[in-house]
Structure formats: C-alpha cells, structure tokens
mmCIF file of C-alpha atoms and ligand atoms in Angstrom:
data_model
loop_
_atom_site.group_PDB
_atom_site.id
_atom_site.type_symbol
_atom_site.label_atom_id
_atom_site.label_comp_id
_atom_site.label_asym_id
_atom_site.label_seq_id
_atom_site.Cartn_x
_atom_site.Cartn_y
_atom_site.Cartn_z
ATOM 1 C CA UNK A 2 -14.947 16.427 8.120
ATOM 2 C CA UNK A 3 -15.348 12.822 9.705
ATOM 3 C CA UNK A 4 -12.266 11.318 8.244
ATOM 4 C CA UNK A 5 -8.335 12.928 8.525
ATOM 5 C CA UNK A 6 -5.946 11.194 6.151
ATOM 6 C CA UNK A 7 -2.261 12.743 7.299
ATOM 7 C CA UNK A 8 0.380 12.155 4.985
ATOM 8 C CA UNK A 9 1.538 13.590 0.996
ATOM 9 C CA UNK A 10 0.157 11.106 -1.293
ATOM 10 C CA UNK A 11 4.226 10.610 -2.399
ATOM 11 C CA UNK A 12 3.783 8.564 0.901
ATOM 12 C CA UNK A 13 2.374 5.680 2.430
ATOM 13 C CA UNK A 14 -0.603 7.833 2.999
ATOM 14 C CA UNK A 15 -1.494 7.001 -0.414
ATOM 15 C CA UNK A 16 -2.770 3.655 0.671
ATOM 16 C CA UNK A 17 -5.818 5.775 2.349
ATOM 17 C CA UNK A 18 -6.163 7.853 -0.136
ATOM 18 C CA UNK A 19 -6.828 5.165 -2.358
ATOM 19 C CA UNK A 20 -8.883 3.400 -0.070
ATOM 20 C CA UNK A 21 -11.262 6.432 0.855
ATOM 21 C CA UNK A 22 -11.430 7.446 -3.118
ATOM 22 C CA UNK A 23 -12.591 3.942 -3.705
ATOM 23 C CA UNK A 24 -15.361 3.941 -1.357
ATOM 24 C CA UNK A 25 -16.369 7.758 -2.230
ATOM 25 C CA UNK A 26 -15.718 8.912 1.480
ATOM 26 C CA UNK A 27 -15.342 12.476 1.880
ATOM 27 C CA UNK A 28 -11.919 13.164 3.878
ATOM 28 C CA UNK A 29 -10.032 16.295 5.044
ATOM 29 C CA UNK A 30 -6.478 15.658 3.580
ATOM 30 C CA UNK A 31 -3.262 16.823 6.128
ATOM 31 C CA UNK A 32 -0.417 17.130 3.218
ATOM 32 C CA UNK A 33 2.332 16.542 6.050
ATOM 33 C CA UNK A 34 5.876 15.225 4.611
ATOM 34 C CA UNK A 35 7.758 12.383 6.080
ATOM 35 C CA UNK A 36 10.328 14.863 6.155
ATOM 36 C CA UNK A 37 8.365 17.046 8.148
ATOM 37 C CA UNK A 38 10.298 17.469 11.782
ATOM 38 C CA UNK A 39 6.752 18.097 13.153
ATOM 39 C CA UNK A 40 6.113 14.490 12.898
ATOM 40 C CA UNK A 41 8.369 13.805 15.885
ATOM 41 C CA UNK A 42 7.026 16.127 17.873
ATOM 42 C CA UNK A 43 4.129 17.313 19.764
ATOM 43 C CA UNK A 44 1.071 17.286 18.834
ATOM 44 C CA UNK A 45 1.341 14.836 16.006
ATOM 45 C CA UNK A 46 3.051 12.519 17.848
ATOM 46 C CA UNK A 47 -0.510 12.653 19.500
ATOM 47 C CA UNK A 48 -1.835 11.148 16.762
ATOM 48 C CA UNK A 49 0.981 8.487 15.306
ATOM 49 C CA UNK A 50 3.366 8.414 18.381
ATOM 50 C CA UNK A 51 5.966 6.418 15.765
ATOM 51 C CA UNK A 52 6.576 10.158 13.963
ATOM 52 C CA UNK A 53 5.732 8.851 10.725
ATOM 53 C CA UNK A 54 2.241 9.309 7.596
ATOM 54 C CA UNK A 55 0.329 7.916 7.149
ATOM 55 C CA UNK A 56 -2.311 7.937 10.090
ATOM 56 C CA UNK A 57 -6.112 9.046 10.116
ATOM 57 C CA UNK A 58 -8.598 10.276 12.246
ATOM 58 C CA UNK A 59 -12.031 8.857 11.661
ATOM 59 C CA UNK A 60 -14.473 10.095 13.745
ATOM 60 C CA UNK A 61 -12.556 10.334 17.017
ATOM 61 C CA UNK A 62 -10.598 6.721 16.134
ATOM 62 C CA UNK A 63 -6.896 7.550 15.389
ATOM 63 C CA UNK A 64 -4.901 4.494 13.646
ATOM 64 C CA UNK A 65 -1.778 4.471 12.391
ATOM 65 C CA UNK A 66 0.512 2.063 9.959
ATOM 66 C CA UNK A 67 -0.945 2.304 6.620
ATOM 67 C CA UNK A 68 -2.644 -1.319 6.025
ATOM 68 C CA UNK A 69 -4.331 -1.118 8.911
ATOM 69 C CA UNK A 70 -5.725 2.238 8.189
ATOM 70 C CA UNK A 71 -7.426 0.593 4.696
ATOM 71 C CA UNK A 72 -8.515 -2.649 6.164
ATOM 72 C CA UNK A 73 -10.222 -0.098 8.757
ATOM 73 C CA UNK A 74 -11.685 2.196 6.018
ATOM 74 C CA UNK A 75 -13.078 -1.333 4.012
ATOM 75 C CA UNK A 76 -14.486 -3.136 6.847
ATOM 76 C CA UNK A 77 -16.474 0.053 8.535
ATOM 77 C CA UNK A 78 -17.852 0.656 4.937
ATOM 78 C CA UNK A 79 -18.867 -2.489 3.572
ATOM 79 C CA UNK A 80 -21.613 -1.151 1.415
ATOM 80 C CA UNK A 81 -18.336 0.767 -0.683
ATOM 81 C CA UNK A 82 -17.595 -3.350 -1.985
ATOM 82 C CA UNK A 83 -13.499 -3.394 -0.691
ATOM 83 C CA UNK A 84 -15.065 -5.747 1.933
ATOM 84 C CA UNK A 85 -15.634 -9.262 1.319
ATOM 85 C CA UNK A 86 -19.150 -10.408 2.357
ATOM 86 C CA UNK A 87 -18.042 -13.603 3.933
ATOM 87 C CA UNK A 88 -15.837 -14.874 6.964
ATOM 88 C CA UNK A 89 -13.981 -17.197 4.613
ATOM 89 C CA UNK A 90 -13.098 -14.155 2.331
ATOM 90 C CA UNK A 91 -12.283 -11.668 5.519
ATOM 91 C CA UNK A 92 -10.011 -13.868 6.765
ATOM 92 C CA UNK A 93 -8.142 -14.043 2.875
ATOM 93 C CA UNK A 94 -8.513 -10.393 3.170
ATOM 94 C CA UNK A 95 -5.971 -10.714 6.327
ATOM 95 C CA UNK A 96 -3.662 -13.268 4.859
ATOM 96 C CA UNK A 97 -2.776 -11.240 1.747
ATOM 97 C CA UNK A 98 -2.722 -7.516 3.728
ATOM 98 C CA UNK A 99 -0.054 -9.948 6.017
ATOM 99 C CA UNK A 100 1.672 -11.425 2.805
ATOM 100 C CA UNK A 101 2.195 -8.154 1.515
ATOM 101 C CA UNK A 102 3.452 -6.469 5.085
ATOM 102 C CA UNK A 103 5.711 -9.186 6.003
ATOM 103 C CA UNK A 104 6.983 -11.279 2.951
ATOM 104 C CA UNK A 105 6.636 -8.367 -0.072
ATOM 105 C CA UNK A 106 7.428 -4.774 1.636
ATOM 106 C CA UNK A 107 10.658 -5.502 3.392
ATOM 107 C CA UNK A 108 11.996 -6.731 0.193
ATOM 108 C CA UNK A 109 10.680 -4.042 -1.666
ATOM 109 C CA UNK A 110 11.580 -1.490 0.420
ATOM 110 C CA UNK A 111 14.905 -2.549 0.530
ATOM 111 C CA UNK A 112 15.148 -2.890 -3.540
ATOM 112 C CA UNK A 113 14.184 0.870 -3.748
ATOM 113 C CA UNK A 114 16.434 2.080 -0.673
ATOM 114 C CA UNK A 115 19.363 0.501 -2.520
ATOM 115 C CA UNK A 116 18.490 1.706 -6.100
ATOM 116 C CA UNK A 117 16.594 5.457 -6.050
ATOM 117 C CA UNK A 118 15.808 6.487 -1.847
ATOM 118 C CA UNK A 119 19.033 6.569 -0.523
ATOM 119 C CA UNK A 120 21.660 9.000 -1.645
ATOM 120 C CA UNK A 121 23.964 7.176 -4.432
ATOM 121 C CA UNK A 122 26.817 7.035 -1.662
ATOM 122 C CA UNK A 123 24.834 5.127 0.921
ATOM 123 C CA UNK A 124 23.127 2.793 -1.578
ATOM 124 C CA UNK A 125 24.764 -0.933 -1.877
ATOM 125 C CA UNK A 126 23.875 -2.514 -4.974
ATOM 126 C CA UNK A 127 24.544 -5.945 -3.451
ATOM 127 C CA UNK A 128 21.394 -5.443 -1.104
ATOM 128 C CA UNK A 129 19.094 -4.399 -4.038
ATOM 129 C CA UNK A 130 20.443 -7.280 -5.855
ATOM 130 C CA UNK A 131 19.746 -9.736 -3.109
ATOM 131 C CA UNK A 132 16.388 -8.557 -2.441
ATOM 132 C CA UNK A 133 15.115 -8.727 -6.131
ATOM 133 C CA UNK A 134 16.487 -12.159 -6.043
ATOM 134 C CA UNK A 135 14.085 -13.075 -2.500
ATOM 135 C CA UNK A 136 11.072 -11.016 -4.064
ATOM 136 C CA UNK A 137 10.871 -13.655 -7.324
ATOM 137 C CA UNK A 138 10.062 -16.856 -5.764
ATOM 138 C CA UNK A 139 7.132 -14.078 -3.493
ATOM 139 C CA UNK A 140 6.001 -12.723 -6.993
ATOM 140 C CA UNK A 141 5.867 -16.818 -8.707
ATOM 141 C CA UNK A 142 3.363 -17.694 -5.809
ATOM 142 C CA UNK A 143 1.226 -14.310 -6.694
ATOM 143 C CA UNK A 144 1.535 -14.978 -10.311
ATOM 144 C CA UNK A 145 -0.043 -18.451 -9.587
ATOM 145 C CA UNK A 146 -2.891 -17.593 -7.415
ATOM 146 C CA UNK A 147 -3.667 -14.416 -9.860
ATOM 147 C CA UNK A 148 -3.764 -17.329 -12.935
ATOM 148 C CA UNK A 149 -6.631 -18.964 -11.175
ATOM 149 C CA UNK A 150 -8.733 -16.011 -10.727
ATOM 150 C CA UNK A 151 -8.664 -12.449 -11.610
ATOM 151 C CA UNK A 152 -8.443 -10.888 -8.392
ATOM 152 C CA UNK A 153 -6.975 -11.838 -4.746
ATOM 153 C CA UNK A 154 -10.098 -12.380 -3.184
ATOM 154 C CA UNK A 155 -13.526 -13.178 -4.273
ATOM 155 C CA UNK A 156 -14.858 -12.356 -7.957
ATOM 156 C CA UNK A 157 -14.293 -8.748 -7.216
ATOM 157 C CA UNK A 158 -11.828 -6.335 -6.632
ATOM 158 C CA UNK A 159 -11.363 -6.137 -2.647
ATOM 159 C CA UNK A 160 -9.152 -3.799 -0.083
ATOM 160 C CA UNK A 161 -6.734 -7.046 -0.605
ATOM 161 C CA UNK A 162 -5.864 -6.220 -3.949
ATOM 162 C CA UNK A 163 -5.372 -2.564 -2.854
ATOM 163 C CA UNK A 164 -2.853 -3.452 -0.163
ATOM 164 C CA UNK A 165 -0.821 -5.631 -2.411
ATOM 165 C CA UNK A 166 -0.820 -3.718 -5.370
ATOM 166 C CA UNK A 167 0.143 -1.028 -3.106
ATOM 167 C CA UNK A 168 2.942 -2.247 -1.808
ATOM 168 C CA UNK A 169 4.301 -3.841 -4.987
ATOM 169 C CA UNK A 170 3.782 -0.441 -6.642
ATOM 170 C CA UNK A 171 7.147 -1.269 -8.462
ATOM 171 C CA UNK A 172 5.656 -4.786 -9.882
ATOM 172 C CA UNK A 173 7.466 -4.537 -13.410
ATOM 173 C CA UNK A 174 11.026 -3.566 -11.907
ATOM 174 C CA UNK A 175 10.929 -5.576 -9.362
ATOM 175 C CA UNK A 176 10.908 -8.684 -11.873
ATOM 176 C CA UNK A 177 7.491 -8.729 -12.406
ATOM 177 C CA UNK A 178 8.014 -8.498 -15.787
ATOM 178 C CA UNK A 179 7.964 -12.610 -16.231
ATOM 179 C CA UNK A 180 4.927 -13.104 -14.275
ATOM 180 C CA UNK A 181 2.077 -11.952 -16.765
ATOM 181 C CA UNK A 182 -1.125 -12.638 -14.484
ATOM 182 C CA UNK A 183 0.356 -10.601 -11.695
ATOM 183 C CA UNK A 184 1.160 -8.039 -14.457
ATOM 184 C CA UNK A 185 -2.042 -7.885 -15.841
ATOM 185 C CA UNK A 186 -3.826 -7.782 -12.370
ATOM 186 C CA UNK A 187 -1.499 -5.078 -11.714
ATOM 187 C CA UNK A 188 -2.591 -2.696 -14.313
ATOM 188 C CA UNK A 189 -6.475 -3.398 -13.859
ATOM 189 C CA UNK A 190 -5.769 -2.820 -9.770
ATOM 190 C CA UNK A 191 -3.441 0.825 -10.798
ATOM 191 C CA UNK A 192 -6.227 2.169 -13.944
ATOM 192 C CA UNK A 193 -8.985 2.007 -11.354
ATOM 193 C CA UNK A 194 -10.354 5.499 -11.381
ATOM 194 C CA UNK A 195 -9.620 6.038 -7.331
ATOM 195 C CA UNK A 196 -6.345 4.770 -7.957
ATOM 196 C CA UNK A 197 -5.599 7.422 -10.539
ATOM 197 C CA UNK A 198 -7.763 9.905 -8.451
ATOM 198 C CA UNK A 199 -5.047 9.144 -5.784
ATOM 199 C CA UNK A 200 -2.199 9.405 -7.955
ATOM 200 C CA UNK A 201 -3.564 12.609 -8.979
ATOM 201 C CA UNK A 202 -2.911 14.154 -5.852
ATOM 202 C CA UNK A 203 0.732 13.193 -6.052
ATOM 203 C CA UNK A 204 1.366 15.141 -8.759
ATOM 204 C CA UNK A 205 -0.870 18.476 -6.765
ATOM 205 C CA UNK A 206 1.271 18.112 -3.236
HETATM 206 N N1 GSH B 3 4.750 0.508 8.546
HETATM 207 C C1 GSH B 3 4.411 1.903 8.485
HETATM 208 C C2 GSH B 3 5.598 2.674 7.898
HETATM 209 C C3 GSH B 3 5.400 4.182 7.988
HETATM 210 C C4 GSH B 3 6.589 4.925 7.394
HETATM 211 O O1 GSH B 3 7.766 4.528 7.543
HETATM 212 N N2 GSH B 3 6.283 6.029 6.725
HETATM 213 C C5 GSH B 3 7.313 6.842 6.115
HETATM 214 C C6 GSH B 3 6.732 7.529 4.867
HETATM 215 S S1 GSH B 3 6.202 6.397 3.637
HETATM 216 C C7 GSH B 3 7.710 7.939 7.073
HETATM 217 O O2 GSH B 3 6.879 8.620 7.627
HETATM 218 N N3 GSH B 3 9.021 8.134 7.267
HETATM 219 C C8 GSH B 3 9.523 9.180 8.101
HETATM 220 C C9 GSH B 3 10.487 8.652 9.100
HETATM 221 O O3 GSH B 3 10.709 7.432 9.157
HETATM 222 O O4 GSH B 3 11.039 9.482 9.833
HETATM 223 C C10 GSH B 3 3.138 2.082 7.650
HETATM 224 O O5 GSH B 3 2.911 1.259 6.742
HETATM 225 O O6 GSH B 3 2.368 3.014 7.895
#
C-alpha cells in the first residue's frame, strides 16, 4: 500500500484518517498507541524521531506532526477537492491550519489535560478555567468569519476546515455553545461521511 497512516484513530492520527477517507485514498493503517513504548524506540523513531502518532509514509515520504501530514495528503491530491484551486485560497489554507496549531490547540489541549487526560490528582481546575476563558475571544473571531460564509475557505469544504474542526473537536464544551455559526459549521464539518468513516475506526481500535 502507497500510503502508512501510524497512529489509533483515539489519536492525532485521526487527522489523516480523515483526510485520506475524504479523498478516497487507499492506506495501510499502523494502530500504534501513544502509549506504545515502541514509539521511543528503534525503528519507529525512524519514522517520527519525536516518539509520538501520528506520522505517515506516502510513497517513500515520511512526515510527521499531524497538520502537516493533511495539508500534505490535500495538496498532492488536488483532484480529491480539500485543495483550494487558487494561490489566494492556498495561502488561507495555511493561515487557518496555523490559527488552529498555534492560537486554538494549546488552549485546547490544556482545557482537556485539566478536565478528563490527566489523572484527577494532577489536574488543576484553575488552568482549565483560564484556558476556556483565552479560547472565547479565538472562538468570537471564528464565529465571525464562519457568519460570512459557510466554510473557512472558498465555497467548499477544504483541508482548512478539517484541521480546525479537528482540533476544536470539543467546540460545544469549550464555549462554543454561544457562537452558533461556528456551531453549525461544526456539525456539517463532523457528519461528513469520512469524518464518521474516521470516527468509525475509533470505536474498532
Ligand atoms: N504536534 C504533534 C503532537 C503529537 C502528539 O503529541 N501525539 C500524541 C498523541 S495525540 C502522542 O503521541 N503522545 C505520546 C507522547 O507524547 O509520548 C502533532 O500534531 O502531530
């Protein structure tokens, strides 16, 4: 098989899961948990010398961290429509996969660390607290830009939308209750068919 995707699907690895369901590629799925010790060692540290999933192998071209993997998988495949057909619209492409890695995740991440990851003893409410309160003025200025036009990028739905609706997974409890476009984009973006195709395979790992 041309493409690897390593990683459980209860992982960042769903990104590329998503991503390759979209576009109908046919990939060879390595159910490795970021648990796994493996990942820290030899030979997968080969492939994603950080020790963490998701990475893939396409064709010969390994690439780790996970929005780079599905701006990869949408650019090398533009006939599968993730990838705008303009410059103007590649380089939005890049601005929201950037918006979503540096101003969403952190503050996401550290919401569900502090509420559900981290055993109850190591979780500090005051972090979750303060990071909800950071995400909402980051949600207002998605809300906004998703009232002007039903998706991120474009008319259509693009690898943009799949990287922020990724990462924001958690939309509604992370106070995205109030902001109804984002909602609404939300649920179109999470009952695509690849999306639940890719959720799917959470539920088989
Ligand atoms: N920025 C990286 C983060 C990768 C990452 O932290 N993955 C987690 C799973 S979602 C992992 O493998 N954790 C294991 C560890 O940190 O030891 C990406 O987006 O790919």
């Amino acid at each position: 098989m041309a493409l690897k995707i390593y990683g459980i699907a209860a992982s960042r690895a769903f990104r590329p899961l998503w991503a390759a369901e979209e576009l109908g590629i046919p990939y060879e799925h390595v159910r490795l948990h970021y648990n796994d010790p493996s990942l820290k060692e030899a030979p997968f540290r080969g492939i994603n010398p950080n020790g963490t999933v998701p990475a893939i192998d396409d064709g010969g071209l390994v690439l780790f961290e996970s929005l780079a993997t599905t701006l990869h998988l949408a650019r090398t495949r533009p006939e599968g429509g993730l990838w705008p057909a303009d410059e103007a619209g590649h380089s939005q492409v890049l601005q929201w996969t950037l918006w979503a890695a540096t101003e969403a995740e952190p503050l996401a991440r550290q919401w569900f660390h502090h509420t559900t990851f981290l055993p109850p003893e190591a979780r500090r409410p005051e972090l979750a607290e303060a990071a909800l309160g950071q995400l909402q003025a980051r949600l207002r200025v998605l809300d906004e830009h998703l009232a002007r036009q039903p998706h991120l990028v474009g008319e259509h739905f693009t690898v943009a939308d799949l990287n922020v609706a990724a990462v924001l997974q958690r939309l509604a409890d992370l106070g995205g209750e109030a902001c109804h476009h984002a909602m609404a984009w939300h649920r179109r973006c999470w009952s695509r068919p690849a999306a639940q195709r890719a959720l799917a395979l959470r539920q088989a790992a």
